[in-house]
Tab-separated table of C-alpha atoms in Angstrom:
chain	number	residue	atom	x	y	z
Z	1	MET	CA	0.000	0.000	0.000
Z	2	ASN	CA	1.685	3.158	-1.236
Z	3	VAL	CA	1.479	6.451	0.645
Z	4	LYS	CA	0.767	8.226	-2.672
Z	5	ASP	CA	-2.570	6.393	-2.862
Z	6	PHE	CA	-3.767	8.808	-0.170
Z	7	TYR	CA	-2.704	12.043	-1.831
Z	8	TYR	CA	-5.152	14.728	-2.928
Z	9	ASP	CA	-4.567	18.240	-4.178
Z	10	LEU	CA	-5.577	20.975	-1.733
Z	11	PRO	CA	-5.481	24.689	-2.572
Z	12	GLN	CA	-3.783	26.604	0.257
Z	13	GLU	CA	-6.714	28.998	0.663
Z	14	LEU	CA	-9.015	26.151	1.772
Z	15	ILE	CA	-7.011	25.596	4.980
Z	16	ALA	CA	-9.173	27.201	7.682
Z	17	GLN	CA	-7.182	29.774	9.657
Z	18	ASP	CA	-9.811	30.810	12.191
Z	19	PRO	CA	-12.685	29.077	13.983
Z	20	LEU	CA	-16.230	30.082	13.000
Z	21	GLU	CA	-18.091	32.262	15.478
Z	22	ASP	CA	-20.808	29.621	15.886
Z	23	ARG	CA	-19.195	26.188	16.253
Z	24	SER	CA	-22.198	24.286	14.889
Z	25	SER	CA	-22.549	26.409	11.726
Z	26	SER	CA	-19.678	24.639	9.965
Z	27	ARG	CA	-20.565	22.557	6.934
Z	28	LEU	CA	-21.049	18.799	7.051
Z	29	LEU	CA	-20.382	16.348	4.241
Z	30	VAL	CA	-22.270	13.092	4.813
Z	31	LEU	CA	-20.691	10.034	3.171
Z	32	GLY	CA	-22.303	6.599	2.846
Z	33	LYS	CA	-19.535	4.110	3.652
Z	34	LYS	CA	-21.128	1.340	1.569
Z	35	ASP	CA	-22.416	3.234	-1.487
Z	36	GLY	CA	-20.183	6.340	-1.473
Z	37	LEU	CA	-23.222	8.615	-1.761
Z	38	ILE	CA	-22.592	12.200	-0.654
Z	39	GLU	CA	-24.910	14.784	0.921
Z	40	HIS	CA	-24.104	18.367	1.923
Z	41	THR	CA	-25.599	20.021	4.999
Z	42	GLN	CA	-24.682	22.054	8.092
Z	43	PHE	CA	-23.174	20.509	11.209
Z	44	ARG	CA	-26.125	21.425	13.427
Z	45	HIS	CA	-28.232	19.068	11.250
Z	46	ILE	CA	-26.182	16.087	12.465
Z	47	VAL	CA	-29.284	15.372	14.585
Z	48	ASP	CA	-31.118	14.347	11.389
Z	49	TYR	CA	-28.640	11.495	10.955
Z	50	LEU	CA	-28.696	10.208	14.547
Z	51	LYS	CA	-31.248	7.774	15.953
Z	52	PRO	CA	-32.489	7.049	19.485
Z	53	GLY	CA	-30.365	4.215	20.874
Z	54	ASP	CA	-27.183	5.329	19.079
Z	55	CYS	CA	-24.146	6.169	21.184
Z	56	LEU	CA	-21.795	9.098	20.523
Z	57	VAL	CA	-18.263	8.532	21.835
Z	58	LEU	CA	-16.466	11.776	22.766
Z	59	ASN	CA	-12.812	12.276	23.686
Z	60	ASN	CA	-12.838	14.542	26.759
Z	61	THR	CA	-9.110	15.324	26.759
Z	62	LYS	CA	-8.081	18.936	27.325
Z	63	VAL	CA	-5.336	20.706	25.370
Z	64	ILE	CA	-2.693	22.274	27.575
Z	65	PRO	CA	-1.086	25.607	26.537
Z	66	ALA	CA	2.011	23.596	25.696
Z	67	ARG	CA	4.001	26.120	23.647
Z	68	LEU	CA	6.514	28.101	25.710
Z	69	PHE	CA	8.905	30.865	24.644
Z	70	GLY	CA	12.033	31.409	26.735
Z	71	VAL	CA	15.686	32.423	26.643
Z	72	LYS	CA	18.900	30.561	27.344
Z	73	GLU	CA	20.172	31.571	30.757
Z	74	ASP	CA	23.800	32.045	29.676
Z	75	THR	CA	23.426	33.647	26.213
Z	76	GLY	CA	19.898	35.124	26.119
Z	77	ALA	CA	19.214	33.239	22.851
Z	78	SER	CA	15.502	32.703	22.106
Z	79	ILE	CA	14.215	29.161	22.549
Z	80	GLU	CA	10.778	27.711	21.778
Z	81	ILE	CA	9.570	24.594	23.581
Z	82	LEU	CA	6.584	22.345	22.979
Z	83	LEU	CA	5.580	20.071	25.865
Z	84	LEU	CA	4.815	16.621	24.494
Z	85	LYS	CA	4.547	14.183	27.371
Z	86	ARG	CA	4.906	14.358	31.144
Z	87	ARG	CA	7.403	11.669	32.153
Z	88	GLU	CA	7.479	11.959	35.946
Z	89	ASN	CA	7.026	14.799	38.423
Z	90	ASP	CA	8.409	17.863	36.669
Z	91	ILE	CA	10.254	16.112	33.838
Z	92	TRP	CA	8.694	16.531	30.396
Z	93	GLU	CA	9.558	15.183	26.970
Z	94	THR	CA	9.667	18.231	24.702
Z	95	LEU	CA	10.302	19.435	21.196
Z	96	VAL	CA	12.845	22.278	21.225
Z	97	LYS	CA	13.637	24.860	18.524
Z	98	PRO	CA	16.478	25.409	17.753
Z	99	GLY	CA	17.594	22.030	19.085
Z	100	LYS	CA	21.305	22.723	18.645
Z	101	LYS	CA	21.121	25.314	21.432
Z	102	ALA	CA	19.531	22.853	23.863
Z	103	LYS	CA	22.302	20.440	24.822
Z	104	PRO	CA	22.138	18.592	28.172
Z	105	GLY	CA	22.926	21.066	30.957
Z	106	ALA	CA	21.411	24.058	29.112
Z	107	ARG	CA	19.071	26.121	31.281
Z	108	ILE	CA	16.101	27.973	29.783
Z	109	VAL	CA	14.262	30.788	31.556
Z	110	PHE	CA	10.571	31.564	30.955
Z	111	GLY	CA	8.535	34.550	32.114
Z	112	ASP	CA	11.434	36.385	33.814
Z	113	GLY	CA	12.213	33.337	35.950
Z	114	LEU	CA	8.677	32.212	36.871
Z	115	LEU	CA	9.689	28.920	35.287
Z	116	VAL	CA	13.141	27.479	34.609
Z	117	GLY	CA	13.898	24.356	32.598
Z	118	GLU	CA	17.108	22.332	32.469
Z	119	VAL	CA	17.794	19.971	29.567
Z	120	ILE	CA	18.743	16.623	31.144
Z	121	ASP	CA	18.768	14.270	28.148
Z	122	VAL	CA	18.258	13.910	24.400
Z	123	VAL	CA	15.886	11.040	23.495
Z	124	GLU	CA	14.462	9.544	20.277
Z	125	GLU	CA	13.987	11.852	17.294
Z	126	GLY	CA	16.014	14.555	19.041
Z	127	ASN	CA	13.321	15.316	21.638
Z	128	ARG	CA	14.660	16.802	24.887
Z	129	LEU	CA	13.868	15.739	28.431
Z	130	ILE	CA	13.557	18.914	30.495
Z	131	GLN	CA	13.357	19.172	34.277
Z	132	PHE	CA	11.304	22.219	35.322
Z	133	SER	CA	11.624	24.186	38.552
Z	134	TYR	CA	9.192	26.841	39.801
Z	135	GLU	CA	7.302	28.042	42.837
Z	136	GLY	CA	3.564	27.436	43.024
Z	137	ILE	CA	1.410	25.218	40.802
Z	138	PHE	CA	2.806	24.123	37.423
Z	139	GLU	CA	-0.581	24.191	35.650
Z	140	GLU	CA	-1.268	27.759	36.783
Z	141	ILE	CA	2.164	28.950	35.611
Z	142	LEU	CA	1.642	27.160	32.287
Z	143	ASP	CA	-1.723	28.839	31.897
Z	144	GLN	CA	-0.047	32.196	32.441
Z	145	LEU	CA	2.987	31.679	30.169
Z	146	GLY	CA	1.978	29.053	27.623
Z	147	GLN	CA	0.253	29.379	24.257
Z	148	MET	CA	-2.029	26.887	22.548
Z	149	PRO	CA	0.024	24.536	20.345
Z	150	LEU	CA	-1.769	25.257	17.066
Z	151	PRO	CA	-0.686	23.122	14.098
Z	152	PRO	CA	1.945	24.706	11.794
Z	153	TYR	CA	-0.566	25.184	8.950
Z	154	ILE	CA	-2.498	27.696	11.112
Z	155	THR	CA	-0.650	30.991	10.843
Z	156	HIS	CA	-3.240	33.297	12.442
Z	157	GLN	CA	-3.052	34.152	16.141
Z	158	LEU	CA	-5.857	32.543	18.169
Z	159	GLN	CA	-7.825	35.256	19.990
Z	160	ASP	CA	-9.594	32.964	22.454
Z	161	LYS	CA	-7.753	29.908	23.864
Z	162	ASN	CA	-11.061	28.104	24.416
Z	163	ARG	CA	-11.755	27.923	20.695
Z	164	TYR	CA	-9.059	25.248	20.344
Z	165	GLN	CA	-10.834	23.258	23.055
Z	166	THR	CA	-14.020	21.175	22.883
Z	167	VAL	CA	-16.900	22.333	25.093
Z	168	TYR	CA	-16.654	18.994	26.951
Z	169	ALA	CA	-12.862	19.027	27.543
Z	170	LYS	CA	-12.070	17.814	31.084
Z	171	TYR	CA	-8.672	16.212	31.591
Z	172	ASP	CA	-5.413	18.075	30.869
Z	173	GLY	CA	-2.893	16.263	28.720
Z	174	SER	CA	-3.130	16.888	24.969
Z	175	ALA	CA	-0.669	18.631	22.669
Z	176	ALA	CA	-3.430	18.966	20.031
Z	177	ALA	CA	-7.225	19.162	20.084
Z	178	PRO	CA	-9.507	16.289	19.042
Z	179	THR	CA	-10.837	18.634	16.372
Z	180	ALA	CA	-13.976	16.747	15.259
Z	181	GLY	CA	-15.441	17.709	18.628
Z	182	LEU	CA	-14.948	21.448	18.062
Z	183	HIS	CA	-18.262	21.602	16.141
Z	184	PHE	CA	-20.418	20.722	19.155
Z	185	THR	CA	-22.087	23.338	21.353
Z	186	PRO	CA	-23.653	22.609	24.777
Z	187	GLU	CA	-27.089	23.238	23.200
Z	188	LEU	CA	-26.473	20.746	20.391
Z	189	LEU	CA	-25.314	18.094	22.880
Z	190	ASP	CA	-28.463	18.677	24.976
Z	191	GLN	CA	-30.598	18.257	21.857
Z	192	ILE	CA	-28.791	14.990	21.042
Z	193	ARG	CA	-29.333	13.655	24.592
Z	194	GLU	CA	-33.017	14.589	24.479
Z	195	MET	CA	-33.378	12.514	21.291
Z	196	GLY	CA	-32.401	9.412	23.270
Z	197	VAL	CA	-28.841	9.199	21.985
Z	198	ASN	CA	-26.341	8.001	24.623
Z	199	ILE	CA	-23.110	9.926	25.116
Z	200	ALA	CA	-20.040	8.040	26.309
Z	201	GLU	CA	-16.844	9.898	27.216
Z	202	VAL	CA	-13.398	8.360	26.826
Z	203	THR	CA	-9.987	10.024	27.165
Z	204	LEU	CA	-7.028	9.903	24.799
Z	205	HIS	CA	-4.300	12.484	25.257
Z	206	VAL	CA	-3.423	13.482	21.706
Z	207	GLY	CA	0.302	13.595	20.988
Z	208	LEU	CA	1.888	15.212	17.970
Z	209	GLY	CA	2.633	11.722	16.651
Z	210	THR	CA	-0.919	11.730	15.282
Z	211	PHE	CA	0.152	14.438	12.844
Z	212	ARG	CA	3.586	13.073	11.997
Z	213	PRO	CA	3.949	12.881	8.234
Z	214	VAL	CA	4.287	9.404	6.792
Z	215	LYS	CA	7.868	9.460	5.530
Z	216	VAL	CA	7.982	5.905	4.192
Z	217	GLU	CA	6.716	4.883	0.773
Z	218	ASN	CA	5.121	1.673	2.026
Z	219	VAL	CA	2.376	2.587	4.510
Z	220	LEU	CA	2.969	-0.625	6.475
Z	221	ASP	CA	6.478	0.545	7.412
Z	222	HIS	CA	5.132	3.598	9.293
Z	223	HIS	CA	5.373	3.513	13.095
Z	224	MET	CA	2.834	5.396	15.243
Z	225	HIS	CA	3.813	7.147	18.485
Z	226	SER	CA	2.032	5.867	21.579
Z	227	GLU	CA	-0.642	7.913	23.356
Z	228	PHE	CA	-2.240	7.433	26.767
Z	229	TYR	CA	-5.946	6.545	26.985
Z	230	MET	CA	-8.574	5.793	29.649
Z	231	ILE	CA	-11.993	4.151	29.430
Z	232	THR	CA	-14.247	4.301	32.497
Z	233	GLU	CA	-16.644	1.622	33.707
Z	234	GLU	CA	-19.558	3.886	32.764
Z	235	ALA	CA	-18.342	4.475	29.186
Z	236	ALA	CA	-17.617	0.755	28.607
Z	237	LYS	CA	-21.093	-0.156	29.886
Z	238	LEU	CA	-22.855	2.427	27.679
Z	239	ILE	CA	-20.988	1.284	24.562
Z	240	ASN	CA	-21.582	-2.428	25.290
Z	241	GLN	CA	-25.297	-1.829	25.934
Z	242	THR	CA	-25.638	0.179	22.714
Z	243	ARG	CA	-24.223	-2.721	20.709
Z	244	GLN	CA	-26.353	-5.314	22.522
Z	245	ASN	CA	-29.483	-3.263	21.784
Z	246	GLY	CA	-28.651	-2.869	18.089
Z	247	GLY	CA	-27.694	0.826	18.253
Z	248	ARG	CA	-24.746	2.320	16.397
Z	249	VAL	CA	-21.486	3.337	18.054
Z	250	ILE	CA	-20.528	6.668	16.483
Z	251	CYS	CA	-17.105	8.035	17.341
Z	252	VAL	CA	-16.509	11.774	17.362
Z	253	GLY	CA	-13.010	11.992	15.931
Z	254	THR	CA	-10.253	9.583	15.036
Z	255	THR	CA	-8.892	9.718	18.612
Z	256	SER	CA	-12.143	8.324	20.093
Z	257	CYS	CA	-12.095	5.680	17.367
Z	258	ARG	CA	-8.502	4.668	18.127
Z	259	THR	CA	-9.283	4.528	21.853
Z	260	ILE	CA	-12.178	2.092	21.675
Z	261	GLU	CA	-10.635	-0.007	18.903
Z	262	SER	CA	-7.407	-0.308	20.947
Z	263	ALA	CA	-9.279	-1.532	24.008
Z	264	ALA	CA	-11.813	-3.797	22.275
Z	265	ALA	CA	-11.815	-7.516	22.973
Z	266	ALA	CA	-11.962	-9.889	19.984
Z	267	ASP	CA	-15.754	-10.169	20.389
Z	268	GLY	CA	-16.164	-6.374	20.262
Z	269	THR	CA	-16.822	-5.836	23.965
Z	270	LEU	CA	-15.157	-3.197	26.118
Z	271	LYS	CA	-13.920	-3.199	29.703
Z	272	ALA	CA	-12.828	-0.241	31.816
Z	273	CYS	CA	-9.079	0.126	31.293
Z	274	SER	CA	-6.218	2.524	30.691
Z	275	GLY	CA	-2.893	2.243	28.932
Z	276	TRP	CA	-0.861	3.318	25.927
Z	277	THR	CA	-1.842	2.730	22.327
Z	278	ASP	CA	0.058	2.975	19.066
Z	279	ILE	CA	-2.733	1.422	16.980
Z	280	PHE	CA	-2.443	2.234	13.273
Z	281	ILE	CA	-5.697	1.813	11.340
Z	282	TYR	CA	-5.488	1.606	7.541
Z	283	PRO	CA	-7.503	-0.108	4.754
Z	284	GLY	CA	-7.996	-3.783	5.466
Z	285	TYR	CA	-8.585	-3.171	9.179
Z	286	GLN	CA	-11.736	-4.824	10.547
Z	287	PHE	CA	-13.481	-2.502	13.014
Z	288	LYS	CA	-14.542	-4.300	16.200
Z	289	ILE	CA	-16.852	-1.659	17.666
Z	290	LEU	CA	-17.137	1.498	15.571
Z	291	ASP	CA	-20.063	1.795	13.144
Z	292	ALA	CA	-19.859	5.442	12.074
Z	293	LEU	CA	-17.490	8.381	12.434
Z	294	ILE	CA	-17.712	12.165	12.711
Z	295	THR	CA	-14.383	13.601	11.608
Z	296	ASN	CA	-12.694	16.629	10.061
Z	297	PHE	CA	-10.854	16.732	6.726
Z	298	HIS	CA	-7.279	15.547	7.152
Z	299	LEU	CA	-3.906	16.242	5.556
Z	300	PRO	CA	-3.010	14.445	2.296
Z	301	GLU	CA	-1.041	11.207	2.819
Z	302	SER	CA	-1.693	11.305	6.595
Z	303	THR	CA	-2.453	8.327	8.838
Z	304	LEU	CA	-5.849	9.956	9.504
Z	305	VAL	CA	-6.846	9.826	5.837
Z	306	MET	CA	-5.816	6.159	5.971
Z	307	LEU	CA	-8.043	5.586	9.007
Z	308	VAL	CA	-11.147	7.051	7.337
Z	309	SER	CA	-10.300	5.055	4.200
Z	310	ALA	CA	-10.332	1.882	6.320
Z	311	LEU	CA	-13.927	2.692	7.258
Z	312	ALA	CA	-15.398	3.898	3.947
Z	313	GLY	CA	-12.960	2.546	1.338
Z	314	ARG	CA	-10.158	4.535	-0.264
Z	315	GLU	CA	-12.055	5.277	-3.489
Z	316	HIS	CA	-15.114	6.648	-1.664
Z	317	VAL	CA	-12.987	8.760	0.656
Z	318	MET	CA	-10.736	10.227	-2.045
Z	319	HIS	CA	-13.808	11.018	-4.146
Z	320	ALA	CA	-15.455	12.731	-1.137
Z	321	TYR	CA	-12.305	14.798	-0.581
Z	322	GLU	CA	-12.239	15.861	-4.241
Z	323	GLU	CA	-15.892	16.839	-3.907
Z	324	ALA	CA	-15.121	18.836	-0.725
Z	325	VAL	CA	-12.338	20.720	-2.536
Z	326	LYS	CA	-14.657	21.423	-5.466
Z	327	GLU	CA	-17.384	22.678	-3.080
Z	328	ARG	CA	-14.839	24.895	-1.270
Z	329	TYR	CA	-15.140	23.219	2.117
Z	330	ARG	CA	-12.803	24.491	4.867
Z	331	PHE	CA	-10.063	21.989	5.751
Z	332	PHE	CA	-8.153	20.737	8.827
Z	333	SER	CA	-8.420	21.716	12.516
Z	334	PHE	CA	-10.741	24.741	12.260
Z	335	GLY	CA	-12.414	23.436	9.126
Z	336	ASP	CA	-15.652	21.672	8.254
Z	337	ALA	CA	-16.739	18.149	9.178
Z	338	MET	CA	-17.601	14.845	7.602
Z	339	PHE	CA	-19.996	12.153	8.844
Z	340	ILE	CA	-19.214	8.658	7.567
Z	341	GLN	CA	-22.242	6.437	8.149
């Protein structure tokens, strides 16, 4: 399976730079996974495609303001840091720019000394382990000094941090938002509950590995980074009951999909659990639990395009993407949505 099979041509101006004022007013392309039929509507009309007894699976992770700008203590050189993963206590795995200035022993000062980081090791792919020291509560200092880690294709400044956060975000830990969830408003979720649709919440802390470009020609040679997930007793029970009663399990976003598919037993049942997953879903994969997916439009040749192609077939997906380009849909994190049913 060649990575080029998942390429499509995207004009630069279709990459959404800002979130819409009303989250639910984004457009929605509805794709039939079996017949490839396409419908165009608005996201708030997702309710027309849901049925009582279905279950929506949301990823309630919260993005941390993980981008920090500091200076080297000895030279005053500017350094940018992206927090990727908390290792233990105050040691974080980070991405540092420029890396050549961050050798072990280098000390970096943020916010006039509110926070100080010392590089203690260089790990895989040149990431740095940094030990932080500060007075007070780390999360509060991060909130004060950090910026939202927007993807590199978004060049506009985000005016409101909460717009790169779902309305149901609960648990700190992500370096990127589960963007399919950005379209939901509290009112829309209430409407969905009132219809008799169950809502199950799972947690997967999104790492930047999700967005790593596939640099190998043969898709099967690509290695996914691992990400931490949690499934509660309540969520497992709701999802199992939905399947037993003949309802559909509809994941909001590829991260929710990867969470439940990682934890599924061979017979498609779920138990409460937590752990790390590096599951890579591409065409040929047999879904154990997921029936339908709400997702955004993803980068060409990305593992996420491969995941949606596993659900709806590569030809249907690539045709839907061509149609979305033709219809001038907005792409990527702040862009429009797709419902594969």
